[in-house]
mmCIF file of C-alpha atoms and ligand atoms in Angstrom:
data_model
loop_
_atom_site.group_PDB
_atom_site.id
_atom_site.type_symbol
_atom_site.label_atom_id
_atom_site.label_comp_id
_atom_site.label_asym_id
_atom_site.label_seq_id
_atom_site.Cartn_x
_atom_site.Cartn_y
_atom_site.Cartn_z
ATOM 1 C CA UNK W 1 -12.427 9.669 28.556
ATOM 2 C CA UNK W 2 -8.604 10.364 28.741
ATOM 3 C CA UNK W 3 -6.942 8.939 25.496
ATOM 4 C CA UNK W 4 -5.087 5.813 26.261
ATOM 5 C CA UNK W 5 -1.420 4.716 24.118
ATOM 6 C CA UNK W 6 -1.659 4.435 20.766
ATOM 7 C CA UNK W 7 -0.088 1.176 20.864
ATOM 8 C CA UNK W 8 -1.815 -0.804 22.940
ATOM 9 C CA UNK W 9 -3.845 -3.391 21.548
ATOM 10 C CA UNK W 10 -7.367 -4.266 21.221
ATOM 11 C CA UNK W 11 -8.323 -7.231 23.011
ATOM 12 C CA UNK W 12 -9.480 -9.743 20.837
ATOM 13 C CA UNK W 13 -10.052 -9.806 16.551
ATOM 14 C CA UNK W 14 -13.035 -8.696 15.313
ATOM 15 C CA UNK W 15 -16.148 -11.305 14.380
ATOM 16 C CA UNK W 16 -16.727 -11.828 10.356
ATOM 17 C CA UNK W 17 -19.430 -10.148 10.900
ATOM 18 C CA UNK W 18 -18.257 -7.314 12.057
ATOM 19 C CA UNK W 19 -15.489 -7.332 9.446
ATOM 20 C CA UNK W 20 -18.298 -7.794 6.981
ATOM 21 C CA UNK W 21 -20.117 -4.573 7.569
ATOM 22 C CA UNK W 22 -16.840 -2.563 8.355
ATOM 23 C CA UNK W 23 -15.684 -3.357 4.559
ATOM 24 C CA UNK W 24 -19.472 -2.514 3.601
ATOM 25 C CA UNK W 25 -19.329 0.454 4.660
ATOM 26 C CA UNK W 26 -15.820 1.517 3.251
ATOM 27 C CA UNK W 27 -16.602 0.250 -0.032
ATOM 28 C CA UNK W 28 -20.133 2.028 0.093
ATOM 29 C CA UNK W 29 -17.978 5.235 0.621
ATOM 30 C CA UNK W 30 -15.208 4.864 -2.103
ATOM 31 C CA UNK W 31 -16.848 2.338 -4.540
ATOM 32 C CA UNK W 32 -13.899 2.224 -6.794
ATOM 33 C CA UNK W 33 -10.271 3.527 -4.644
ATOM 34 C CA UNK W 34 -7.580 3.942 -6.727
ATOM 35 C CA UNK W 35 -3.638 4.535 -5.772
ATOM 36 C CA UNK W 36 -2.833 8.132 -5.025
ATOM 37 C CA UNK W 37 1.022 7.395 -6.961
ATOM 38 C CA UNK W 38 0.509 8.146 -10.714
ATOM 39 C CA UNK W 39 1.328 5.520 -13.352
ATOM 40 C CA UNK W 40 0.401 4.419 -17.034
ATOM 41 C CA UNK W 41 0.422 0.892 -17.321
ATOM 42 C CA UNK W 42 2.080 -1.911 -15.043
ATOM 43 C CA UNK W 43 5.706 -1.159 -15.721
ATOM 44 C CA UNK W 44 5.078 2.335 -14.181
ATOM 45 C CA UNK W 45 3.145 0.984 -11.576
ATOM 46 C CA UNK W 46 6.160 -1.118 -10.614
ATOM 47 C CA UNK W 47 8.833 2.077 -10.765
ATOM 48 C CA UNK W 48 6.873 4.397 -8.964
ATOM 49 C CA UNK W 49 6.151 1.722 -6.364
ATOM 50 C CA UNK W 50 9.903 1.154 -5.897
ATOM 51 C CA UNK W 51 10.575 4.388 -5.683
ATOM 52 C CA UNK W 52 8.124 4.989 -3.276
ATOM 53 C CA UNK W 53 10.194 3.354 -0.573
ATOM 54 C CA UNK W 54 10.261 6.125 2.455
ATOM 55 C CA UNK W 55 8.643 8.342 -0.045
ATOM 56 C CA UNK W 56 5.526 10.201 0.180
ATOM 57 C CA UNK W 57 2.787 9.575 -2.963
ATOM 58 C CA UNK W 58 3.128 13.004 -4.109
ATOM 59 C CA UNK W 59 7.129 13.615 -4.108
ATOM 60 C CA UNK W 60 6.989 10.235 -6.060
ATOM 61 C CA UNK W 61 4.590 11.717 -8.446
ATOM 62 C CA UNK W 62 6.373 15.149 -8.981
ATOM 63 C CA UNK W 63 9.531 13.110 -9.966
ATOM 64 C CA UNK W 64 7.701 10.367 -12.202
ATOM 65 C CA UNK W 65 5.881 13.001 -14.028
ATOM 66 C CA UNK W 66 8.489 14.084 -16.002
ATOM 67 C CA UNK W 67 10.365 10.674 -16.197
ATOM 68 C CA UNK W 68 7.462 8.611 -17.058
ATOM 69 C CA UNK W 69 6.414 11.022 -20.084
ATOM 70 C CA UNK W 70 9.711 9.883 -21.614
ATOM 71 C CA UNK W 71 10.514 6.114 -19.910
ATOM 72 C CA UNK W 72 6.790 4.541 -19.873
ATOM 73 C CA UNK W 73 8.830 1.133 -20.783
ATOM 74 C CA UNK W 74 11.851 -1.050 -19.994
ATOM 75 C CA UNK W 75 13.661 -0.096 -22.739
ATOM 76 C CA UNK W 76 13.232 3.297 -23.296
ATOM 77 C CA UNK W 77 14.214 3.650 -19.777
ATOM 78 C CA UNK W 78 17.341 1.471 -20.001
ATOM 79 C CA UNK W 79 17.641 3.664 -22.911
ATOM 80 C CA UNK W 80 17.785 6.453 -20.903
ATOM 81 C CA UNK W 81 20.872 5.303 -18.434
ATOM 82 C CA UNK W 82 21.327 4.900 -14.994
ATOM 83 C CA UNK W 83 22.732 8.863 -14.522
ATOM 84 C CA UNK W 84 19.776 10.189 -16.127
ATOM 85 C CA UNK W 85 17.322 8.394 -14.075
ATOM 86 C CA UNK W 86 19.303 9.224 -11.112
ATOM 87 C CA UNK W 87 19.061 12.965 -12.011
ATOM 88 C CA UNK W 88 15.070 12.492 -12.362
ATOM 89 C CA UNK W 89 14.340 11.428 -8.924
ATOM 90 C CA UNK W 90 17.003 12.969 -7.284
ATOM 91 C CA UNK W 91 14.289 14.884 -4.898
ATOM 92 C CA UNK W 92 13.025 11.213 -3.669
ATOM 93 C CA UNK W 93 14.857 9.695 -0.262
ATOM 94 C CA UNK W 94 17.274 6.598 -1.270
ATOM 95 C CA UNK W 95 17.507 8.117 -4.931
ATOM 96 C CA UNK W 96 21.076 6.697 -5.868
ATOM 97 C CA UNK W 97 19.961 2.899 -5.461
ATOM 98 C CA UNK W 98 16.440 3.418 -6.375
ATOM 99 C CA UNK W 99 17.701 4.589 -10.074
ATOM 100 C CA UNK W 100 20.371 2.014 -9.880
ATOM 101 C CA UNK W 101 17.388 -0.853 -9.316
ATOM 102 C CA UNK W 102 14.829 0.916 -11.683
ATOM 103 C CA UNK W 103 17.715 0.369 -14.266
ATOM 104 C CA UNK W 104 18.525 -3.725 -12.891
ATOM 105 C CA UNK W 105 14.276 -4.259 -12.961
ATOM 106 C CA UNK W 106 14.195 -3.044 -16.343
ATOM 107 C CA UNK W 107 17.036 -5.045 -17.634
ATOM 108 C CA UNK W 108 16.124 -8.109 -16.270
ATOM 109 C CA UNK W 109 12.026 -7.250 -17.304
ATOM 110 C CA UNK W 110 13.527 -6.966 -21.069
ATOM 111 C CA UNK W 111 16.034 -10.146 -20.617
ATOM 112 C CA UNK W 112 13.675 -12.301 -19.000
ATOM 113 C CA UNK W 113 10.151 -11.503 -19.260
ATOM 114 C CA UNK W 114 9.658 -10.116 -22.539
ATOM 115 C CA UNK W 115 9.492 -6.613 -21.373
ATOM 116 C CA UNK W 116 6.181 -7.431 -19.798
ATOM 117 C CA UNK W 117 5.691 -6.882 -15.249
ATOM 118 C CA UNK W 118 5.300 -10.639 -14.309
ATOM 119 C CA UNK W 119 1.690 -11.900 -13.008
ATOM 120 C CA UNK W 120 3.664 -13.866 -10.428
ATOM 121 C CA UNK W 121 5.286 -13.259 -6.741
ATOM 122 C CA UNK W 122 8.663 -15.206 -7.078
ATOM 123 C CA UNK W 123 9.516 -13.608 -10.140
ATOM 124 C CA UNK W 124 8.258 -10.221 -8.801
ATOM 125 C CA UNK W 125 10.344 -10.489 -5.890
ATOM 126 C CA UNK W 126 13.185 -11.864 -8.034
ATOM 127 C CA UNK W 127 13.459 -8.324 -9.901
ATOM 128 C CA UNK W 128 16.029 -5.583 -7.840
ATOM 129 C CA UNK W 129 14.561 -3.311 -5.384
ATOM 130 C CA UNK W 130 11.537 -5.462 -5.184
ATOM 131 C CA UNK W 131 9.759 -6.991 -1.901
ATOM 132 C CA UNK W 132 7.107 -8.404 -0.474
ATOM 133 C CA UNK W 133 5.002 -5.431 -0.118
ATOM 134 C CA UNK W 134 5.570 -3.829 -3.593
ATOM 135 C CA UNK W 135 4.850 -6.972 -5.424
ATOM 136 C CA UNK W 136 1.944 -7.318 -2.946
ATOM 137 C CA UNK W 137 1.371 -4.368 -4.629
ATOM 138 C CA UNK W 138 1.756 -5.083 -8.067
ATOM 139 C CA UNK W 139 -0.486 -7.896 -8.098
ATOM 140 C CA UNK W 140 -2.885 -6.186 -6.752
ATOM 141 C CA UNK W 141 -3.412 -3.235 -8.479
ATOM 142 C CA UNK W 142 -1.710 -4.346 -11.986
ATOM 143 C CA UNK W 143 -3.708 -7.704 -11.793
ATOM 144 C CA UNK W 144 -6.135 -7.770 -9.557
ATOM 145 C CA UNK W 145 -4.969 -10.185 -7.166
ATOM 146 C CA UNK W 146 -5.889 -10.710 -3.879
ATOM 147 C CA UNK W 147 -2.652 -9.780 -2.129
ATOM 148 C CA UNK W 148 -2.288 -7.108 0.696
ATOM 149 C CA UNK W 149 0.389 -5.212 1.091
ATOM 150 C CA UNK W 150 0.905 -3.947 4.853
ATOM 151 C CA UNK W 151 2.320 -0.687 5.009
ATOM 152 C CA UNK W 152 2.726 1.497 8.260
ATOM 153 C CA UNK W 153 -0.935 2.341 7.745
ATOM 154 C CA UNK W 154 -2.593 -0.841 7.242
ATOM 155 C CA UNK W 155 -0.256 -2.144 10.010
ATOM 156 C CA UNK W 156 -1.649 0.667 12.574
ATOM 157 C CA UNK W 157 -5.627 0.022 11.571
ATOM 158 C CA UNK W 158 -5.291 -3.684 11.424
ATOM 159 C CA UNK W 159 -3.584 -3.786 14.651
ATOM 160 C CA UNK W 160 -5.776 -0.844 16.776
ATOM 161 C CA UNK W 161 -8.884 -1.998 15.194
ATOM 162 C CA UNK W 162 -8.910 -5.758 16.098
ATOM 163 C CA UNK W 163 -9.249 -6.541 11.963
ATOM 164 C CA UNK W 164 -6.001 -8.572 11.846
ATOM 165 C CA UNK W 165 -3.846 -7.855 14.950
ATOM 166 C CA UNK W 166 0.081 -8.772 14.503
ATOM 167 C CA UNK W 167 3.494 -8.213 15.884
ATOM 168 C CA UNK W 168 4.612 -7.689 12.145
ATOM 169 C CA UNK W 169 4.028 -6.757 8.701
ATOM 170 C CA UNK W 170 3.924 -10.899 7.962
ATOM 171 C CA UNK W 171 1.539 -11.437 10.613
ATOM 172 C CA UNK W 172 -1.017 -8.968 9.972
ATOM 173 C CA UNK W 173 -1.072 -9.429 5.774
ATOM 174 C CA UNK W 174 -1.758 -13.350 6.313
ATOM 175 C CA UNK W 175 -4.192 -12.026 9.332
ATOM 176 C CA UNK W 176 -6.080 -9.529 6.239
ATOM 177 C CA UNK W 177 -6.327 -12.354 3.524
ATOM 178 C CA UNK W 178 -7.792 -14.874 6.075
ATOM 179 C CA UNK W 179 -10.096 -12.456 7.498
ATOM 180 C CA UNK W 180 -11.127 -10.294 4.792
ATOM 181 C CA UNK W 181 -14.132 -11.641 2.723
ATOM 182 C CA UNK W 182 -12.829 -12.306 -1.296
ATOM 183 C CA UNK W 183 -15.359 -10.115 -2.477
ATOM 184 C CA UNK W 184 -13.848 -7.028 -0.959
ATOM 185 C CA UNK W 185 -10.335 -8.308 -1.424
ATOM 186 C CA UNK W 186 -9.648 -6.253 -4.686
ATOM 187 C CA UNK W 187 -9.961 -2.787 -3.500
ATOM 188 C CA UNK W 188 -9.396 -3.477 0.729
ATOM 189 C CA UNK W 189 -5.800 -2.341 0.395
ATOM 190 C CA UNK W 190 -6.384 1.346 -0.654
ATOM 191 C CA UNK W 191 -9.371 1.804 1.495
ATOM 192 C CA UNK W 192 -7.192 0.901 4.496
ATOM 193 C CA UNK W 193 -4.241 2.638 3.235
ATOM 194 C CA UNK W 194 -6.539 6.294 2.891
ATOM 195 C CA UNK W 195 -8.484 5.573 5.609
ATOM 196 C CA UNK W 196 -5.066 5.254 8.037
ATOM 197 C CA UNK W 197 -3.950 8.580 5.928
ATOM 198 C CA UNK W 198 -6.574 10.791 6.189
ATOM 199 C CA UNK W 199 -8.481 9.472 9.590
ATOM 200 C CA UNK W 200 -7.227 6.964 11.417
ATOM 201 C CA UNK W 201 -3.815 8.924 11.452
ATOM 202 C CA UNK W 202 -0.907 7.801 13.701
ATOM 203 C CA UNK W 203 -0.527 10.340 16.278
ATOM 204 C CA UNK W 204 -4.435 11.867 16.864
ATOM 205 C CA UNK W 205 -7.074 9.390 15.381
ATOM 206 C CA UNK W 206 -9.817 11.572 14.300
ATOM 207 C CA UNK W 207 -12.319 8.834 15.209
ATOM 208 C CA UNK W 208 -15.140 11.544 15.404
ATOM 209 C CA UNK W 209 -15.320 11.235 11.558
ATOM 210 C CA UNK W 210 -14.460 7.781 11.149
ATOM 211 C CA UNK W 211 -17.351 5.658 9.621
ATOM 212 C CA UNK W 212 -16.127 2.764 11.551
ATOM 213 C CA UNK W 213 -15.669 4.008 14.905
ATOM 214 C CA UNK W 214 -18.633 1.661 16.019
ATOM 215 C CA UNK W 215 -17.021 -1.280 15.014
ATOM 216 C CA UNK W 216 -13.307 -0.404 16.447
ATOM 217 C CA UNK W 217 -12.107 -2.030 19.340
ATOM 218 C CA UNK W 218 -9.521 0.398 19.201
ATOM 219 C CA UNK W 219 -9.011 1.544 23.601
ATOM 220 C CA UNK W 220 -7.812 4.450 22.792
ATOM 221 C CA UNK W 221 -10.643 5.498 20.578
ATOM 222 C CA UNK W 222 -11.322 9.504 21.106
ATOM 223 C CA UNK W 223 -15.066 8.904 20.861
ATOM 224 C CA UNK W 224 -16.888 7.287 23.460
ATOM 225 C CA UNK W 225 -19.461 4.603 21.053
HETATM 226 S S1 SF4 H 5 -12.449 4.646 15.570
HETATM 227 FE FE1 SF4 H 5 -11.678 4.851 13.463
HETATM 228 S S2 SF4 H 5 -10.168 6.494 13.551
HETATM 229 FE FE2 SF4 H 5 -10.535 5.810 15.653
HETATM 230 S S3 SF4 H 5 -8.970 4.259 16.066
HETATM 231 FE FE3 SF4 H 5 -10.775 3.167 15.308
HETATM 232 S S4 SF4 H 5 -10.491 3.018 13.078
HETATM 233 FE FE4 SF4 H 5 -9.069 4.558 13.844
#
């Protein structure tokens, strides 16, 4: 069958069942997913997630490394100044106001939270450089929330695969946490994210591999199920 656009839309949203055994089967591949973007403890978490902004995992990592074995706090990394930072992840996209906010977050971490990453999304979102998604993010992987954070990936699978179809980020994150079962709620954000990285990629779907293509009401699926 000749592949169809990428963009076009699956009819309907899938059935909780459905949903049910498409996480089940995820999860029984990857019992325990983890972020590919290195960090030491929640502060870390929350730079190298800013700085991730148009930012591939592993350029973020190659700049952290270094900068993280010498900044793993607020204040050792207001400590370190704004120029220095700059200098450290001057090989990411965006890197002038990236170290500029890493350098606001930290300030305002040490004035106003004790030096400690917030549990909570208004003050999250209430730091510099920080949104929705990367205090979706945050509360996810730092404390186990059950947030999502909708990146291009998770936008693409939700969308193609009928899971939580959405004209925008917005729509398809409320469409995941209503339609997601709790249980799988902790670790659904990284198997969506690697599964749109590695097979359900943007431009060729390698849905010959994918361990979901039964359930996928994707049209332009390049297996015939
Ligand atoms: S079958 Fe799998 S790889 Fe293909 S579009 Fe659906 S989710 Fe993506």
């Amino acid at each position: 069958m000749a592949a169809r656009s990428k963009t076009k839309k699956p009819r309907s949203r899938l059935k909780p069942d459905v949903i049910e055994e498409m996480f089940r089967r995820l999860s029984d591949a990857d019992p325990a997913p983890t972020s590919e973007l290195d960090y030491v403890n929640a502060y870390t978490l929350l730079v190298a997630v800013v700085l991730s902004a148009q930012a591939t995992d592993a350029g973020v990592n190659k700049a952290t490394k270094p900068l993280f074995a010498i900044a793993d706090t607020p204040e050792k990394m207001v400590a370190l100044g704004e120029d220095k930072v700059r200098d450290c992840v001057k090989t990411i996209g965006l890197f002038r106001n990236k170290a500029k906010n890493v350098i606001g977050l930290s300030t305002a971490l040490i004035e106003h939270h004790g030096s400690q990453v917030p549990q909570s999304r208004e003050a999250l979102e209430a730091l510099p450089g920080v949104g929705r998604k990367t205090a979706n993010v945050v509360l996810n992987v730092a404390f186990g929330e059950p947030t999502m954070a909708v990146d291009t990936h998770i936008f693409r699978i939700s969308n193609r695969t009928g899971l939580a179809p959405g004209k925008n980020p917005l729509e398809v994150e409320q469409g995941l946490v209503a339609n997601i079962p709790g249980k799988y709620m902790r670790h659904a954000h990284h198997w969506l994210i690697l599964h749109g990285r590695y097979v359900c990629k943007a431009r060729k779907p390698e849905c010959e591999r994918c361990l979901i293509a039964d359930l996928c009401r994707f049209e332009g699926k390049t297996v015939a199920l």
